[in-house]
């Protein structure tokens, strides 16, 4: 929290408020030290703090830690929260800090609800409140040896975003695994708690490999994601160990009726040295899905053709389908 500055007599005092807000919005988005910017004048603080708290951006682990340790309430409810950490710099406890940051947001929301209740209210906020967000965005690595990966569920289940993005921080042409299989497992657990999510983007991930489903829910014919009634679009890019049957089973769920677009870009059922998943792989899996009669399988195949798009985007020198051109893989 920046120290309240003294009243300003600078030329900024004569700038129209709307124009000053636009300037502050741009400056806060690019500034490595937004607190310094808000300390310029009281006007900057009063106009800039709501902009800063509405769109929380963390570009270093230290800024996330400092925010999570803060006790002062936010001046407004956050609309978005993003964490962007350069490749290889993710702390093993990054999701512990993210959970603490979301708990701070939640405390502010609960305090607002208590104030709105007035003197006649109970004054006791609900403990299970999730933080509603327009966007929750992560660009960071997880690590296979991280003993704290269960905190992925703890942190993400504290939010309830409309749009969720988790991408690797590396350049697009660099095929890396940012979301390791154990992290994917806890991520999917957290997704099941969300009631508002409409758009999900996941890249640079590997799914747990367990075709028999003895140790994880990711058996060959188990749904890739749980039923999310509000979900409309799903983008999965640079993914390995992704089961075409899991995609088909996901679309077969009654709760997936609103899911209108599934894009699988550079997705592999095994390693990147094999062929990419094509739409016909998902169609074949849909036609063989257990528990459905012939009419239901035929309807599911048609839904796969209408909803699923498999694409090749990143070229490689060698591998199972390196000779194919970029674009849609039928």
mmCIF file of C-alpha atoms in Angstrom:
data_model
loop_
_atom_site.group_PDB
_atom_site.id
_atom_site.type_symbol
_atom_site.label_atom_id
_atom_site.label_comp_id
_atom_site.label_asym_id
_atom_site.label_seq_id
_atom_site.Cartn_x
_atom_site.Cartn_y
_atom_site.Cartn_z
ATOM 1 C CA UNK A 1 0.000 0.000 0.000
ATOM 2 C CA UNK A 2 1.638 3.302 -1.056
ATOM 3 C CA UNK A 3 2.113 6.064 1.507
ATOM 4 C CA UNK A 4 -0.593 8.757 1.008
ATOM 5 C CA UNK A 5 1.118 11.684 -0.729
ATOM 6 C CA UNK A 6 0.639 15.342 -0.009
ATOM 7 C CA UNK A 7 -1.893 17.257 -2.117
ATOM 8 C CA UNK A 8 -0.528 18.088 -5.548
ATOM 9 C CA UNK A 9 -0.353 21.500 -7.157
ATOM 10 C CA UNK A 10 1.195 20.170 -10.376
ATOM 11 C CA UNK A 11 -0.180 20.673 -13.873
ATOM 12 C CA UNK A 12 -1.867 17.267 -13.585
ATOM 13 C CA UNK A 13 -4.432 18.918 -11.296
ATOM 14 C CA UNK A 14 -5.835 20.711 -14.365
ATOM 15 C CA UNK A 15 -6.017 17.606 -16.582
ATOM 16 C CA UNK A 16 -9.581 16.245 -17.103
ATOM 17 C CA UNK A 17 -10.255 13.261 -14.849
ATOM 18 C CA UNK A 18 -11.200 10.970 -17.747
ATOM 19 C CA UNK A 19 -7.927 11.685 -19.571
ATOM 20 C CA UNK A 20 -5.908 11.224 -16.402
ATOM 21 C CA UNK A 21 -7.568 7.841 -15.791
ATOM 22 C CA UNK A 22 -6.586 6.718 -19.289
ATOM 23 C CA UNK A 23 -3.012 7.817 -18.677
ATOM 24 C CA UNK A 24 -2.865 6.045 -15.323
ATOM 25 C CA UNK A 25 -4.382 2.846 -16.724
ATOM 26 C CA UNK A 26 -1.644 2.655 -19.366
ATOM 27 C CA UNK A 27 1.129 3.627 -16.958
ATOM 28 C CA UNK A 28 0.062 1.128 -14.287
ATOM 29 C CA UNK A 29 -0.069 -1.678 -16.837
ATOM 30 C CA UNK A 30 3.551 -1.166 -17.842
ATOM 31 C CA UNK A 31 5.128 0.172 -14.656
ATOM 32 C CA UNK A 32 7.444 -2.189 -12.727
ATOM 33 C CA UNK A 33 6.712 -0.196 -9.532
ATOM 34 C CA UNK A 34 3.063 0.941 -9.526
ATOM 35 C CA UNK A 35 3.238 2.053 -5.880
ATOM 36 C CA UNK A 36 5.791 4.692 -6.871
ATOM 37 C CA UNK A 37 3.435 6.001 -9.521
ATOM 38 C CA UNK A 38 0.553 6.283 -7.047
ATOM 39 C CA UNK A 39 2.795 8.236 -4.666
ATOM 40 C CA UNK A 40 3.158 11.137 -7.093
ATOM 41 C CA UNK A 41 0.091 12.934 -5.770
ATOM 42 C CA UNK A 42 -3.141 12.384 -3.879
ATOM 43 C CA UNK A 43 -5.025 12.626 -7.168
ATOM 44 C CA UNK A 44 -2.918 9.838 -8.633
ATOM 45 C CA UNK A 45 -3.620 7.717 -5.548
ATOM 46 C CA UNK A 46 -7.374 8.299 -5.578
ATOM 47 C CA UNK A 47 -7.732 7.645 -9.307
ATOM 48 C CA UNK A 48 -5.076 4.982 -9.697
ATOM 49 C CA UNK A 49 -5.748 2.706 -6.746
ATOM 50 C CA UNK A 50 -9.136 1.485 -8.062
ATOM 51 C CA UNK A 51 -7.491 0.803 -11.441
ATOM 52 C CA UNK A 52 -4.679 -1.117 -9.759
ATOM 53 C CA UNK A 53 -6.952 -3.207 -7.537
ATOM 54 C CA UNK A 54 -9.485 -3.920 -10.285
ATOM 55 C CA UNK A 55 -6.807 -5.540 -12.455
ATOM 56 C CA UNK A 56 -4.227 -7.190 -10.266
ATOM 57 C CA UNK A 57 -1.002 -7.998 -12.134
ATOM 58 C CA UNK A 58 2.000 -9.737 -10.630
ATOM 59 C CA UNK A 59 5.199 -9.942 -12.683
ATOM 60 C CA UNK A 60 7.501 -11.202 -9.943
ATOM 61 C CA UNK A 61 7.235 -13.607 -7.048
ATOM 62 C CA UNK A 62 8.154 -10.793 -4.643
ATOM 63 C CA UNK A 63 5.237 -8.612 -5.733
ATOM 64 C CA UNK A 64 2.864 -11.546 -5.230
ATOM 65 C CA UNK A 65 4.286 -12.205 -1.762
ATOM 66 C CA UNK A 66 4.042 -8.548 -0.724
ATOM 67 C CA UNK A 67 0.430 -8.329 -1.853
ATOM 68 C CA UNK A 68 -0.511 -11.589 -0.126
ATOM 69 C CA UNK A 69 0.958 -10.308 3.139
ATOM 70 C CA UNK A 70 -0.988 -7.030 3.004
ATOM 71 C CA UNK A 71 -3.736 -6.447 5.552
ATOM 72 C CA UNK A 72 -5.434 -3.332 4.157
ATOM 73 C CA UNK A 73 -8.726 -3.958 2.326
ATOM 74 C CA UNK A 74 -8.833 -3.390 -1.412
ATOM 75 C CA UNK A 75 -10.601 -0.237 -2.541
ATOM 76 C CA UNK A 76 -12.713 -2.227 -5.030
ATOM 77 C CA UNK A 77 -13.422 -5.802 -6.003
ATOM 78 C CA UNK A 78 -10.828 -7.243 -8.409
ATOM 79 C CA UNK A 79 -12.039 -7.991 -11.925
ATOM 80 C CA UNK A 80 -8.943 -9.846 -13.069
ATOM 81 C CA UNK A 81 -5.821 -11.372 -11.586
ATOM 82 C CA UNK A 82 -2.738 -12.367 -13.561
ATOM 83 C CA UNK A 83 0.588 -13.886 -12.554
ATOM 84 C CA UNK A 84 3.355 -13.768 -15.178
ATOM 85 C CA UNK A 85 6.744 -15.222 -14.213
ATOM 86 C CA UNK A 86 9.640 -15.630 -16.596
ATOM 87 C CA UNK A 87 10.634 -19.167 -17.536
ATOM 88 C CA UNK A 88 12.379 -21.063 -14.770
ATOM 89 C CA UNK A 89 11.742 -18.428 -12.108
ATOM 90 C CA UNK A 90 8.635 -19.924 -10.534
ATOM 91 C CA UNK A 91 9.019 -20.480 -6.801
ATOM 92 C CA UNK A 92 7.956 -23.886 -5.463
ATOM 93 C CA UNK A 93 5.473 -22.099 -3.197
ATOM 94 C CA UNK A 94 3.984 -19.814 -5.845
ATOM 95 C CA UNK A 95 0.532 -21.353 -5.400
ATOM 96 C CA UNK A 96 0.776 -20.934 -1.635
ATOM 97 C CA UNK A 97 1.314 -17.218 -2.235
ATOM 98 C CA UNK A 98 -1.472 -17.126 -4.833
ATOM 99 C CA UNK A 99 -3.836 -18.713 -2.317
ATOM 100 C CA UNK A 100 -2.893 -16.058 0.250
ATOM 101 C CA UNK A 101 -3.449 -13.302 -2.336
ATOM 102 C CA UNK A 102 -6.907 -14.642 -3.181
ATOM 103 C CA UNK A 103 -7.730 -14.929 0.516
ATOM 104 C CA UNK A 104 -6.893 -11.241 0.892
ATOM 105 C CA UNK A 105 -9.269 -10.477 -1.987
ATOM 106 C CA UNK A 106 -11.902 -12.651 -0.347
ATOM 107 C CA UNK A 107 -11.557 -10.854 2.983
ATOM 108 C CA UNK A 108 -12.159 -7.541 1.212
ATOM 109 C CA UNK A 109 -15.278 -8.916 -0.470
ATOM 110 C CA UNK A 110 -16.566 -10.279 2.825
ATOM 111 C CA UNK A 111 -15.923 -6.942 4.537
ATOM 112 C CA UNK A 112 -17.878 -5.176 1.772
ATOM 113 C CA UNK A 113 -20.780 -7.588 2.202
ATOM 114 C CA UNK A 114 -20.767 -6.994 5.958
ATOM 115 C CA UNK A 115 -20.837 -3.207 5.487
ATOM 116 C CA UNK A 116 -23.680 -3.485 2.990
ATOM 117 C CA UNK A 117 -25.717 -5.513 5.474
ATOM 118 C CA UNK A 118 -25.699 -2.541 7.829
ATOM 119 C CA UNK A 119 -26.442 -2.529 11.544
ATOM 120 C CA UNK A 120 -29.210 -5.096 11.151
ATOM 121 C CA UNK A 121 -26.948 -7.716 9.588
ATOM 122 C CA UNK A 122 -25.247 -10.570 11.360
ATOM 123 C CA UNK A 123 -21.798 -9.079 10.770
ATOM 124 C CA UNK A 124 -20.379 -12.564 10.116
ATOM 125 C CA UNK A 125 -19.184 -13.047 6.525
ATOM 126 C CA UNK A 126 -19.514 -16.396 4.793
ATOM 127 C CA UNK A 127 -16.321 -18.420 5.035
ATOM 128 C CA UNK A 128 -16.722 -20.387 1.771
ATOM 129 C CA UNK A 129 -16.926 -17.439 -0.622
ATOM 130 C CA UNK A 130 -14.948 -17.747 -3.859
ATOM 131 C CA UNK A 131 -13.567 -14.642 -5.532
ATOM 132 C CA UNK A 132 -15.520 -13.922 -8.738
ATOM 133 C CA UNK A 133 -13.217 -12.799 -11.555
ATOM 134 C CA UNK A 134 -13.638 -11.905 -15.199
ATOM 135 C CA UNK A 135 -10.158 -13.313 -15.862
ATOM 136 C CA UNK A 136 -7.665 -15.474 -13.989
ATOM 137 C CA UNK A 137 -4.439 -15.772 -15.986
ATOM 138 C CA UNK A 138 -1.227 -17.660 -15.214
ATOM 139 C CA UNK A 139 1.984 -17.719 -17.242
ATOM 140 C CA UNK A 140 4.379 -19.810 -15.193
ATOM 141 C CA UNK A 141 5.986 -23.206 -14.798
ATOM 142 C CA UNK A 142 5.137 -25.908 -12.334
ATOM 143 C CA UNK A 143 7.821 -28.410 -11.367
ATOM 144 C CA UNK A 144 7.545 -32.176 -11.171
ATOM 145 C CA UNK A 145 9.616 -32.313 -7.955
ATOM 146 C CA UNK A 146 7.588 -29.620 -6.214
ATOM 147 C CA UNK A 147 6.199 -31.031 -2.932
ATOM 148 C CA UNK A 148 3.577 -28.263 -2.778
ATOM 149 C CA UNK A 149 1.617 -29.020 -5.969
ATOM 150 C CA UNK A 150 -1.512 -29.817 -3.952
ATOM 151 C CA UNK A 151 -1.646 -26.042 -3.383
ATOM 152 C CA UNK A 152 -2.699 -25.721 -7.043
ATOM 153 C CA UNK A 153 -6.129 -26.937 -5.949
ATOM 154 C CA UNK A 154 -6.140 -24.865 -2.766
ATOM 155 C CA UNK A 155 -5.349 -21.661 -4.649
ATOM 156 C CA UNK A 156 -7.482 -22.065 -7.773
ATOM 157 C CA UNK A 157 -10.549 -23.281 -5.880
ATOM 158 C CA UNK A 158 -10.588 -19.915 -4.072
ATOM 159 C CA UNK A 159 -11.477 -18.212 -7.365
ATOM 160 C CA UNK A 160 -14.485 -18.466 -9.670
ATOM 161 C CA UNK A 161 -13.383 -16.966 -12.996
ATOM 162 C CA UNK A 162 -15.323 -16.558 -16.227
ATOM 163 C CA UNK A 163 -12.133 -16.935 -18.268
ATOM 164 C CA UNK A 164 -9.157 -19.020 -17.158
ATOM 165 C CA UNK A 165 -5.776 -19.148 -18.860
ATOM 166 C CA UNK A 166 -2.697 -21.135 -17.866
ATOM 167 C CA UNK A 167 0.094 -20.948 -20.425
ATOM 168 C CA UNK A 168 3.788 -21.639 -20.332
ATOM 169 C CA UNK A 169 6.062 -18.582 -20.193
ATOM 170 C CA UNK A 170 8.347 -19.808 -22.992
ATOM 171 C CA UNK A 171 8.075 -18.681 -26.642
ATOM 172 C CA UNK A 172 5.459 -20.484 -28.743
ATOM 173 C CA UNK A 173 8.057 -22.332 -30.809
ATOM 174 C CA UNK A 174 9.624 -23.811 -27.666
ATOM 175 C CA UNK A 175 7.721 -26.990 -26.795
ATOM 176 C CA UNK A 176 7.981 -27.252 -23.007
ATOM 177 C CA UNK A 177 5.829 -28.677 -20.226
ATOM 178 C CA UNK A 178 4.758 -25.896 -17.893
ATOM 179 C CA UNK A 179 1.883 -27.828 -16.301
ATOM 180 C CA UNK A 180 3.292 -31.156 -15.145
ATOM 181 C CA UNK A 181 0.949 -34.176 -14.738
ATOM 182 C CA UNK A 182 0.479 -33.810 -10.970
ATOM 183 C CA UNK A 183 -0.324 -30.112 -11.412
ATOM 184 C CA UNK A 184 -2.822 -31.033 -14.147
ATOM 185 C CA UNK A 185 -4.530 -33.426 -11.744
ATOM 186 C CA UNK A 186 -4.985 -30.746 -9.066
ATOM 187 C CA UNK A 187 -5.963 -28.179 -11.700
ATOM 188 C CA UNK A 188 -8.832 -30.366 -12.913
ATOM 189 C CA UNK A 189 -9.953 -30.861 -9.308
ATOM 190 C CA UNK A 190 -10.109 -27.082 -8.922
ATOM 191 C CA UNK A 191 -12.039 -26.674 -12.192
ATOM 192 C CA UNK A 192 -14.817 -28.833 -10.757
ATOM 193 C CA UNK A 193 -15.514 -26.150 -8.128
ATOM 194 C CA UNK A 194 -16.090 -23.369 -10.677
ATOM 195 C CA UNK A 195 -19.647 -22.427 -11.573
ATOM 196 C CA UNK A 196 -19.069 -19.399 -13.808
ATOM 197 C CA UNK A 197 -16.241 -20.449 -16.136
ATOM 198 C CA UNK A 198 -17.027 -19.954 -19.833
ATOM 199 C CA UNK A 199 -13.600 -20.044 -21.518
ATOM 200 C CA UNK A 200 -10.550 -22.161 -20.660
ATOM 201 C CA UNK A 201 -7.130 -22.002 -22.320
ATOM 202 C CA UNK A 202 -4.438 -24.496 -21.296
ATOM 203 C CA UNK A 203 -1.083 -24.857 -23.028
ATOM 204 C CA UNK A 204 2.221 -26.606 -22.395
ATOM 205 C CA UNK A 205 0.725 -29.361 -20.271
ATOM 206 C CA UNK A 206 0.959 -33.080 -19.776
ATOM 207 C CA UNK A 207 -1.907 -35.216 -18.512
ATOM 208 C CA UNK A 208 -1.422 -37.983 -15.945
ATOM 209 C CA UNK A 209 -0.733 -41.259 -17.731
ATOM 210 C CA UNK A 210 -3.020 -43.957 -16.358
ATOM 211 C CA UNK A 211 -5.119 -45.606 -19.031
ATOM 212 C CA UNK A 212 -6.672 -48.045 -16.543
ATOM 213 C CA UNK A 213 -7.696 -45.252 -14.167
ATOM 214 C CA UNK A 214 -6.345 -47.058 -11.112
ATOM 215 C CA UNK A 215 -4.600 -44.058 -9.608
ATOM 216 C CA UNK A 216 -6.094 -40.982 -11.290
ATOM 217 C CA UNK A 217 -9.418 -40.133 -12.980
ATOM 218 C CA UNK A 218 -7.629 -39.907 -16.357
ATOM 219 C CA UNK A 219 -8.527 -43.333 -17.730
ATOM 220 C CA UNK A 220 -8.803 -43.669 -21.506
ATOM 221 C CA UNK A 221 -12.591 -43.211 -21.657
ATOM 222 C CA UNK A 222 -13.063 -40.905 -18.664
ATOM 223 C CA UNK A 223 -14.025 -37.266 -19.414
ATOM 224 C CA UNK A 224 -11.053 -34.992 -19.976
ATOM 225 C CA UNK A 225 -12.682 -32.322 -17.789
ATOM 226 C CA UNK A 226 -15.599 -32.553 -15.362
ATOM 227 C CA UNK A 227 -19.011 -31.361 -16.460
ATOM 228 C CA UNK A 228 -18.933 -27.551 -16.406
ATOM 229 C CA UNK A 229 -22.425 -26.340 -17.380
ATOM 230 C CA UNK A 230 -21.259 -22.798 -18.155
ATOM 231 C CA UNK A 231 -18.228 -23.772 -20.286
ATOM 232 C CA UNK A 232 -18.430 -22.603 -23.911
ATOM 233 C CA UNK A 233 -14.897 -22.878 -25.321
ATOM 234 C CA UNK A 234 -11.842 -24.984 -24.534
ATOM 235 C CA UNK A 235 -8.366 -24.504 -26.045
ATOM 236 C CA UNK A 236 -5.676 -27.090 -25.330
ATOM 237 C CA UNK A 237 -2.281 -26.504 -26.923
ATOM 238 C CA UNK A 238 1.082 -28.280 -26.823
ATOM 239 C CA UNK A 239 -0.324 -31.144 -24.759
ATOM 240 C CA UNK A 240 0.986 -34.662 -24.293
ATOM 241 C CA UNK A 241 -0.650 -37.852 -22.974
ATOM 242 C CA UNK A 242 -4.061 -36.467 -23.961
ATOM 243 C CA UNK A 243 -6.628 -39.198 -24.608
ATOM 244 C CA UNK A 244 -8.952 -38.742 -27.637
ATOM 245 C CA UNK A 245 -11.439 -40.880 -25.711
ATOM 246 C CA UNK A 246 -11.334 -38.382 -22.865
ATOM 247 C CA UNK A 247 -12.300 -35.589 -25.263
ATOM 248 C CA UNK A 248 -15.194 -37.663 -26.635
ATOM 249 C CA UNK A 249 -16.380 -38.614 -23.142
ATOM 250 C CA UNK A 250 -16.262 -34.967 -22.071
ATOM 251 C CA UNK A 251 -18.608 -34.019 -24.920
ATOM 252 C CA UNK A 252 -20.935 -36.913 -24.036
ATOM 253 C CA UNK A 253 -21.625 -35.544 -20.551
ATOM 254 C CA UNK A 254 -25.129 -34.080 -20.062
ATOM 255 C CA UNK A 255 -23.588 -31.065 -18.348
ATOM 256 C CA UNK A 256 -21.474 -30.170 -21.400
ATOM 257 C CA UNK A 257 -24.331 -29.035 -23.629
ATOM 258 C CA UNK A 258 -23.073 -25.425 -23.868
ATOM 259 C CA UNK A 259 -19.570 -26.454 -24.925
ATOM 260 C CA UNK A 260 -19.502 -25.199 -28.513
ATOM 261 C CA UNK A 261 -15.803 -25.158 -29.414
ATOM 262 C CA UNK A 262 -12.884 -27.448 -28.534
ATOM 263 C CA UNK A 263 -9.523 -26.674 -30.164
ATOM 264 C CA UNK A 264 -6.674 -29.172 -29.814
ATOM 265 C CA UNK A 265 -3.512 -27.546 -31.157
ATOM 266 C CA UNK A 266 -0.305 -29.587 -31.289
ATOM 267 C CA UNK A 267 -1.898 -32.186 -29.014
ATOM 268 C CA UNK A 268 -0.495 -35.698 -28.687
ATOM 269 C CA UNK A 269 -1.935 -38.876 -27.232
ATOM 270 C CA UNK A 270 1.584 -39.928 -26.239
ATOM 271 C CA UNK A 271 4.870 -38.018 -26.673
ATOM 272 C CA UNK A 272 5.728 -35.276 -29.163
ATOM 273 C CA UNK A 273 7.652 -37.842 -31.203
ATOM 274 C CA UNK A 274 4.423 -39.496 -32.287
ATOM 275 C CA UNK A 275 1.637 -38.140 -34.502
ATOM 276 C CA UNK A 276 -0.601 -35.300 -33.377
ATOM 277 C CA UNK A 277 -4.202 -36.027 -32.497
ATOM 278 C CA UNK A 278 -6.522 -35.639 -35.482
ATOM 279 C CA UNK A 279 -10.252 -35.145 -35.403
ATOM 280 C CA UNK A 280 -10.816 -38.613 -36.788
ATOM 281 C CA UNK A 281 -9.071 -39.993 -33.674
ATOM 282 C CA UNK A 282 -11.686 -38.310 -31.501
ATOM 283 C CA UNK A 283 -14.455 -39.486 -33.838
ATOM 284 C CA UNK A 284 -13.224 -43.084 -33.605
ATOM 285 C CA UNK A 285 -13.087 -42.831 -29.821
ATOM 286 C CA UNK A 286 -16.634 -41.431 -29.768
ATOM 287 C CA UNK A 287 -17.864 -44.328 -31.927
ATOM 288 C CA UNK A 288 -16.384 -46.843 -29.507
ATOM 289 C CA UNK A 289 -17.337 -45.136 -26.237
ATOM 290 C CA UNK A 290 -18.764 -47.551 -23.721
ATOM 291 C CA UNK A 291 -22.160 -47.092 -22.079
ATOM 292 C CA UNK A 292 -23.846 -45.645 -25.184
ATOM 293 C CA UNK A 293 -26.189 -47.290 -27.679
ATOM 294 C CA UNK A 294 -25.656 -46.998 -31.426
ATOM 295 C CA UNK A 295 -27.892 -43.951 -31.825
ATOM 296 C CA UNK A 296 -26.121 -42.137 -28.998
ATOM 297 C CA UNK A 297 -22.709 -42.958 -30.457
ATOM 298 C CA UNK A 298 -23.772 -41.679 -33.883
ATOM 299 C CA UNK A 299 -25.059 -38.444 -32.310
ATOM 300 C CA UNK A 300 -21.805 -38.056 -30.380
ATOM 301 C CA UNK A 301 -19.724 -38.502 -33.534
ATOM 302 C CA UNK A 302 -21.731 -35.730 -35.196
ATOM 303 C CA UNK A 303 -21.181 -33.505 -32.164
ATOM 304 C CA UNK A 304 -17.438 -34.160 -32.336
ATOM 305 C CA UNK A 305 -17.424 -33.121 -36.010
ATOM 306 C CA UNK A 306 -19.298 -29.928 -35.183
ATOM 307 C CA UNK A 307 -17.329 -28.942 -32.074
ATOM 308 C CA UNK A 308 -13.770 -30.341 -32.200
ATOM 309 C CA UNK A 309 -10.945 -28.841 -34.244
ATOM 310 C CA UNK A 310 -7.482 -30.454 -34.282
ATOM 311 C CA UNK A 311 -4.664 -28.297 -35.601
ATOM 312 C CA UNK A 312 -0.957 -28.276 -36.311
ATOM 313 C CA UNK A 313 0.720 -25.000 -35.437
ATOM 314 C CA UNK A 314 4.320 -25.570 -34.383
ATOM 315 C CA UNK A 315 6.684 -27.115 -36.934
ATOM 316 C CA UNK A 316 9.470 -29.462 -35.897
ATOM 317 C CA UNK A 317 12.452 -30.891 -37.737
ATOM 318 C CA UNK A 318 11.584 -34.533 -37.173
ATOM 319 C CA UNK A 319 8.866 -36.658 -35.599
ATOM 320 C CA UNK A 320 5.762 -38.691 -36.310
ATOM 321 C CA UNK A 321 3.961 -36.219 -38.583
ATOM 322 C CA UNK A 322 6.623 -33.631 -39.384
ATOM 323 C CA UNK A 323 5.705 -33.815 -43.078
ATOM 324 C CA UNK A 324 2.165 -32.492 -42.605
ATOM 325 C CA UNK A 325 1.402 -28.885 -43.423
ATOM 326 C CA UNK A 326 0.178 -26.442 -40.812
ATOM 327 C CA UNK A 327 -3.538 -26.054 -40.246
ATOM 328 C CA UNK A 328 -6.508 -28.298 -39.505
ATOM 329 C CA UNK A 329 -5.861 -32.025 -39.056
ATOM 330 C CA UNK A 330 -8.890 -33.990 -40.163
#
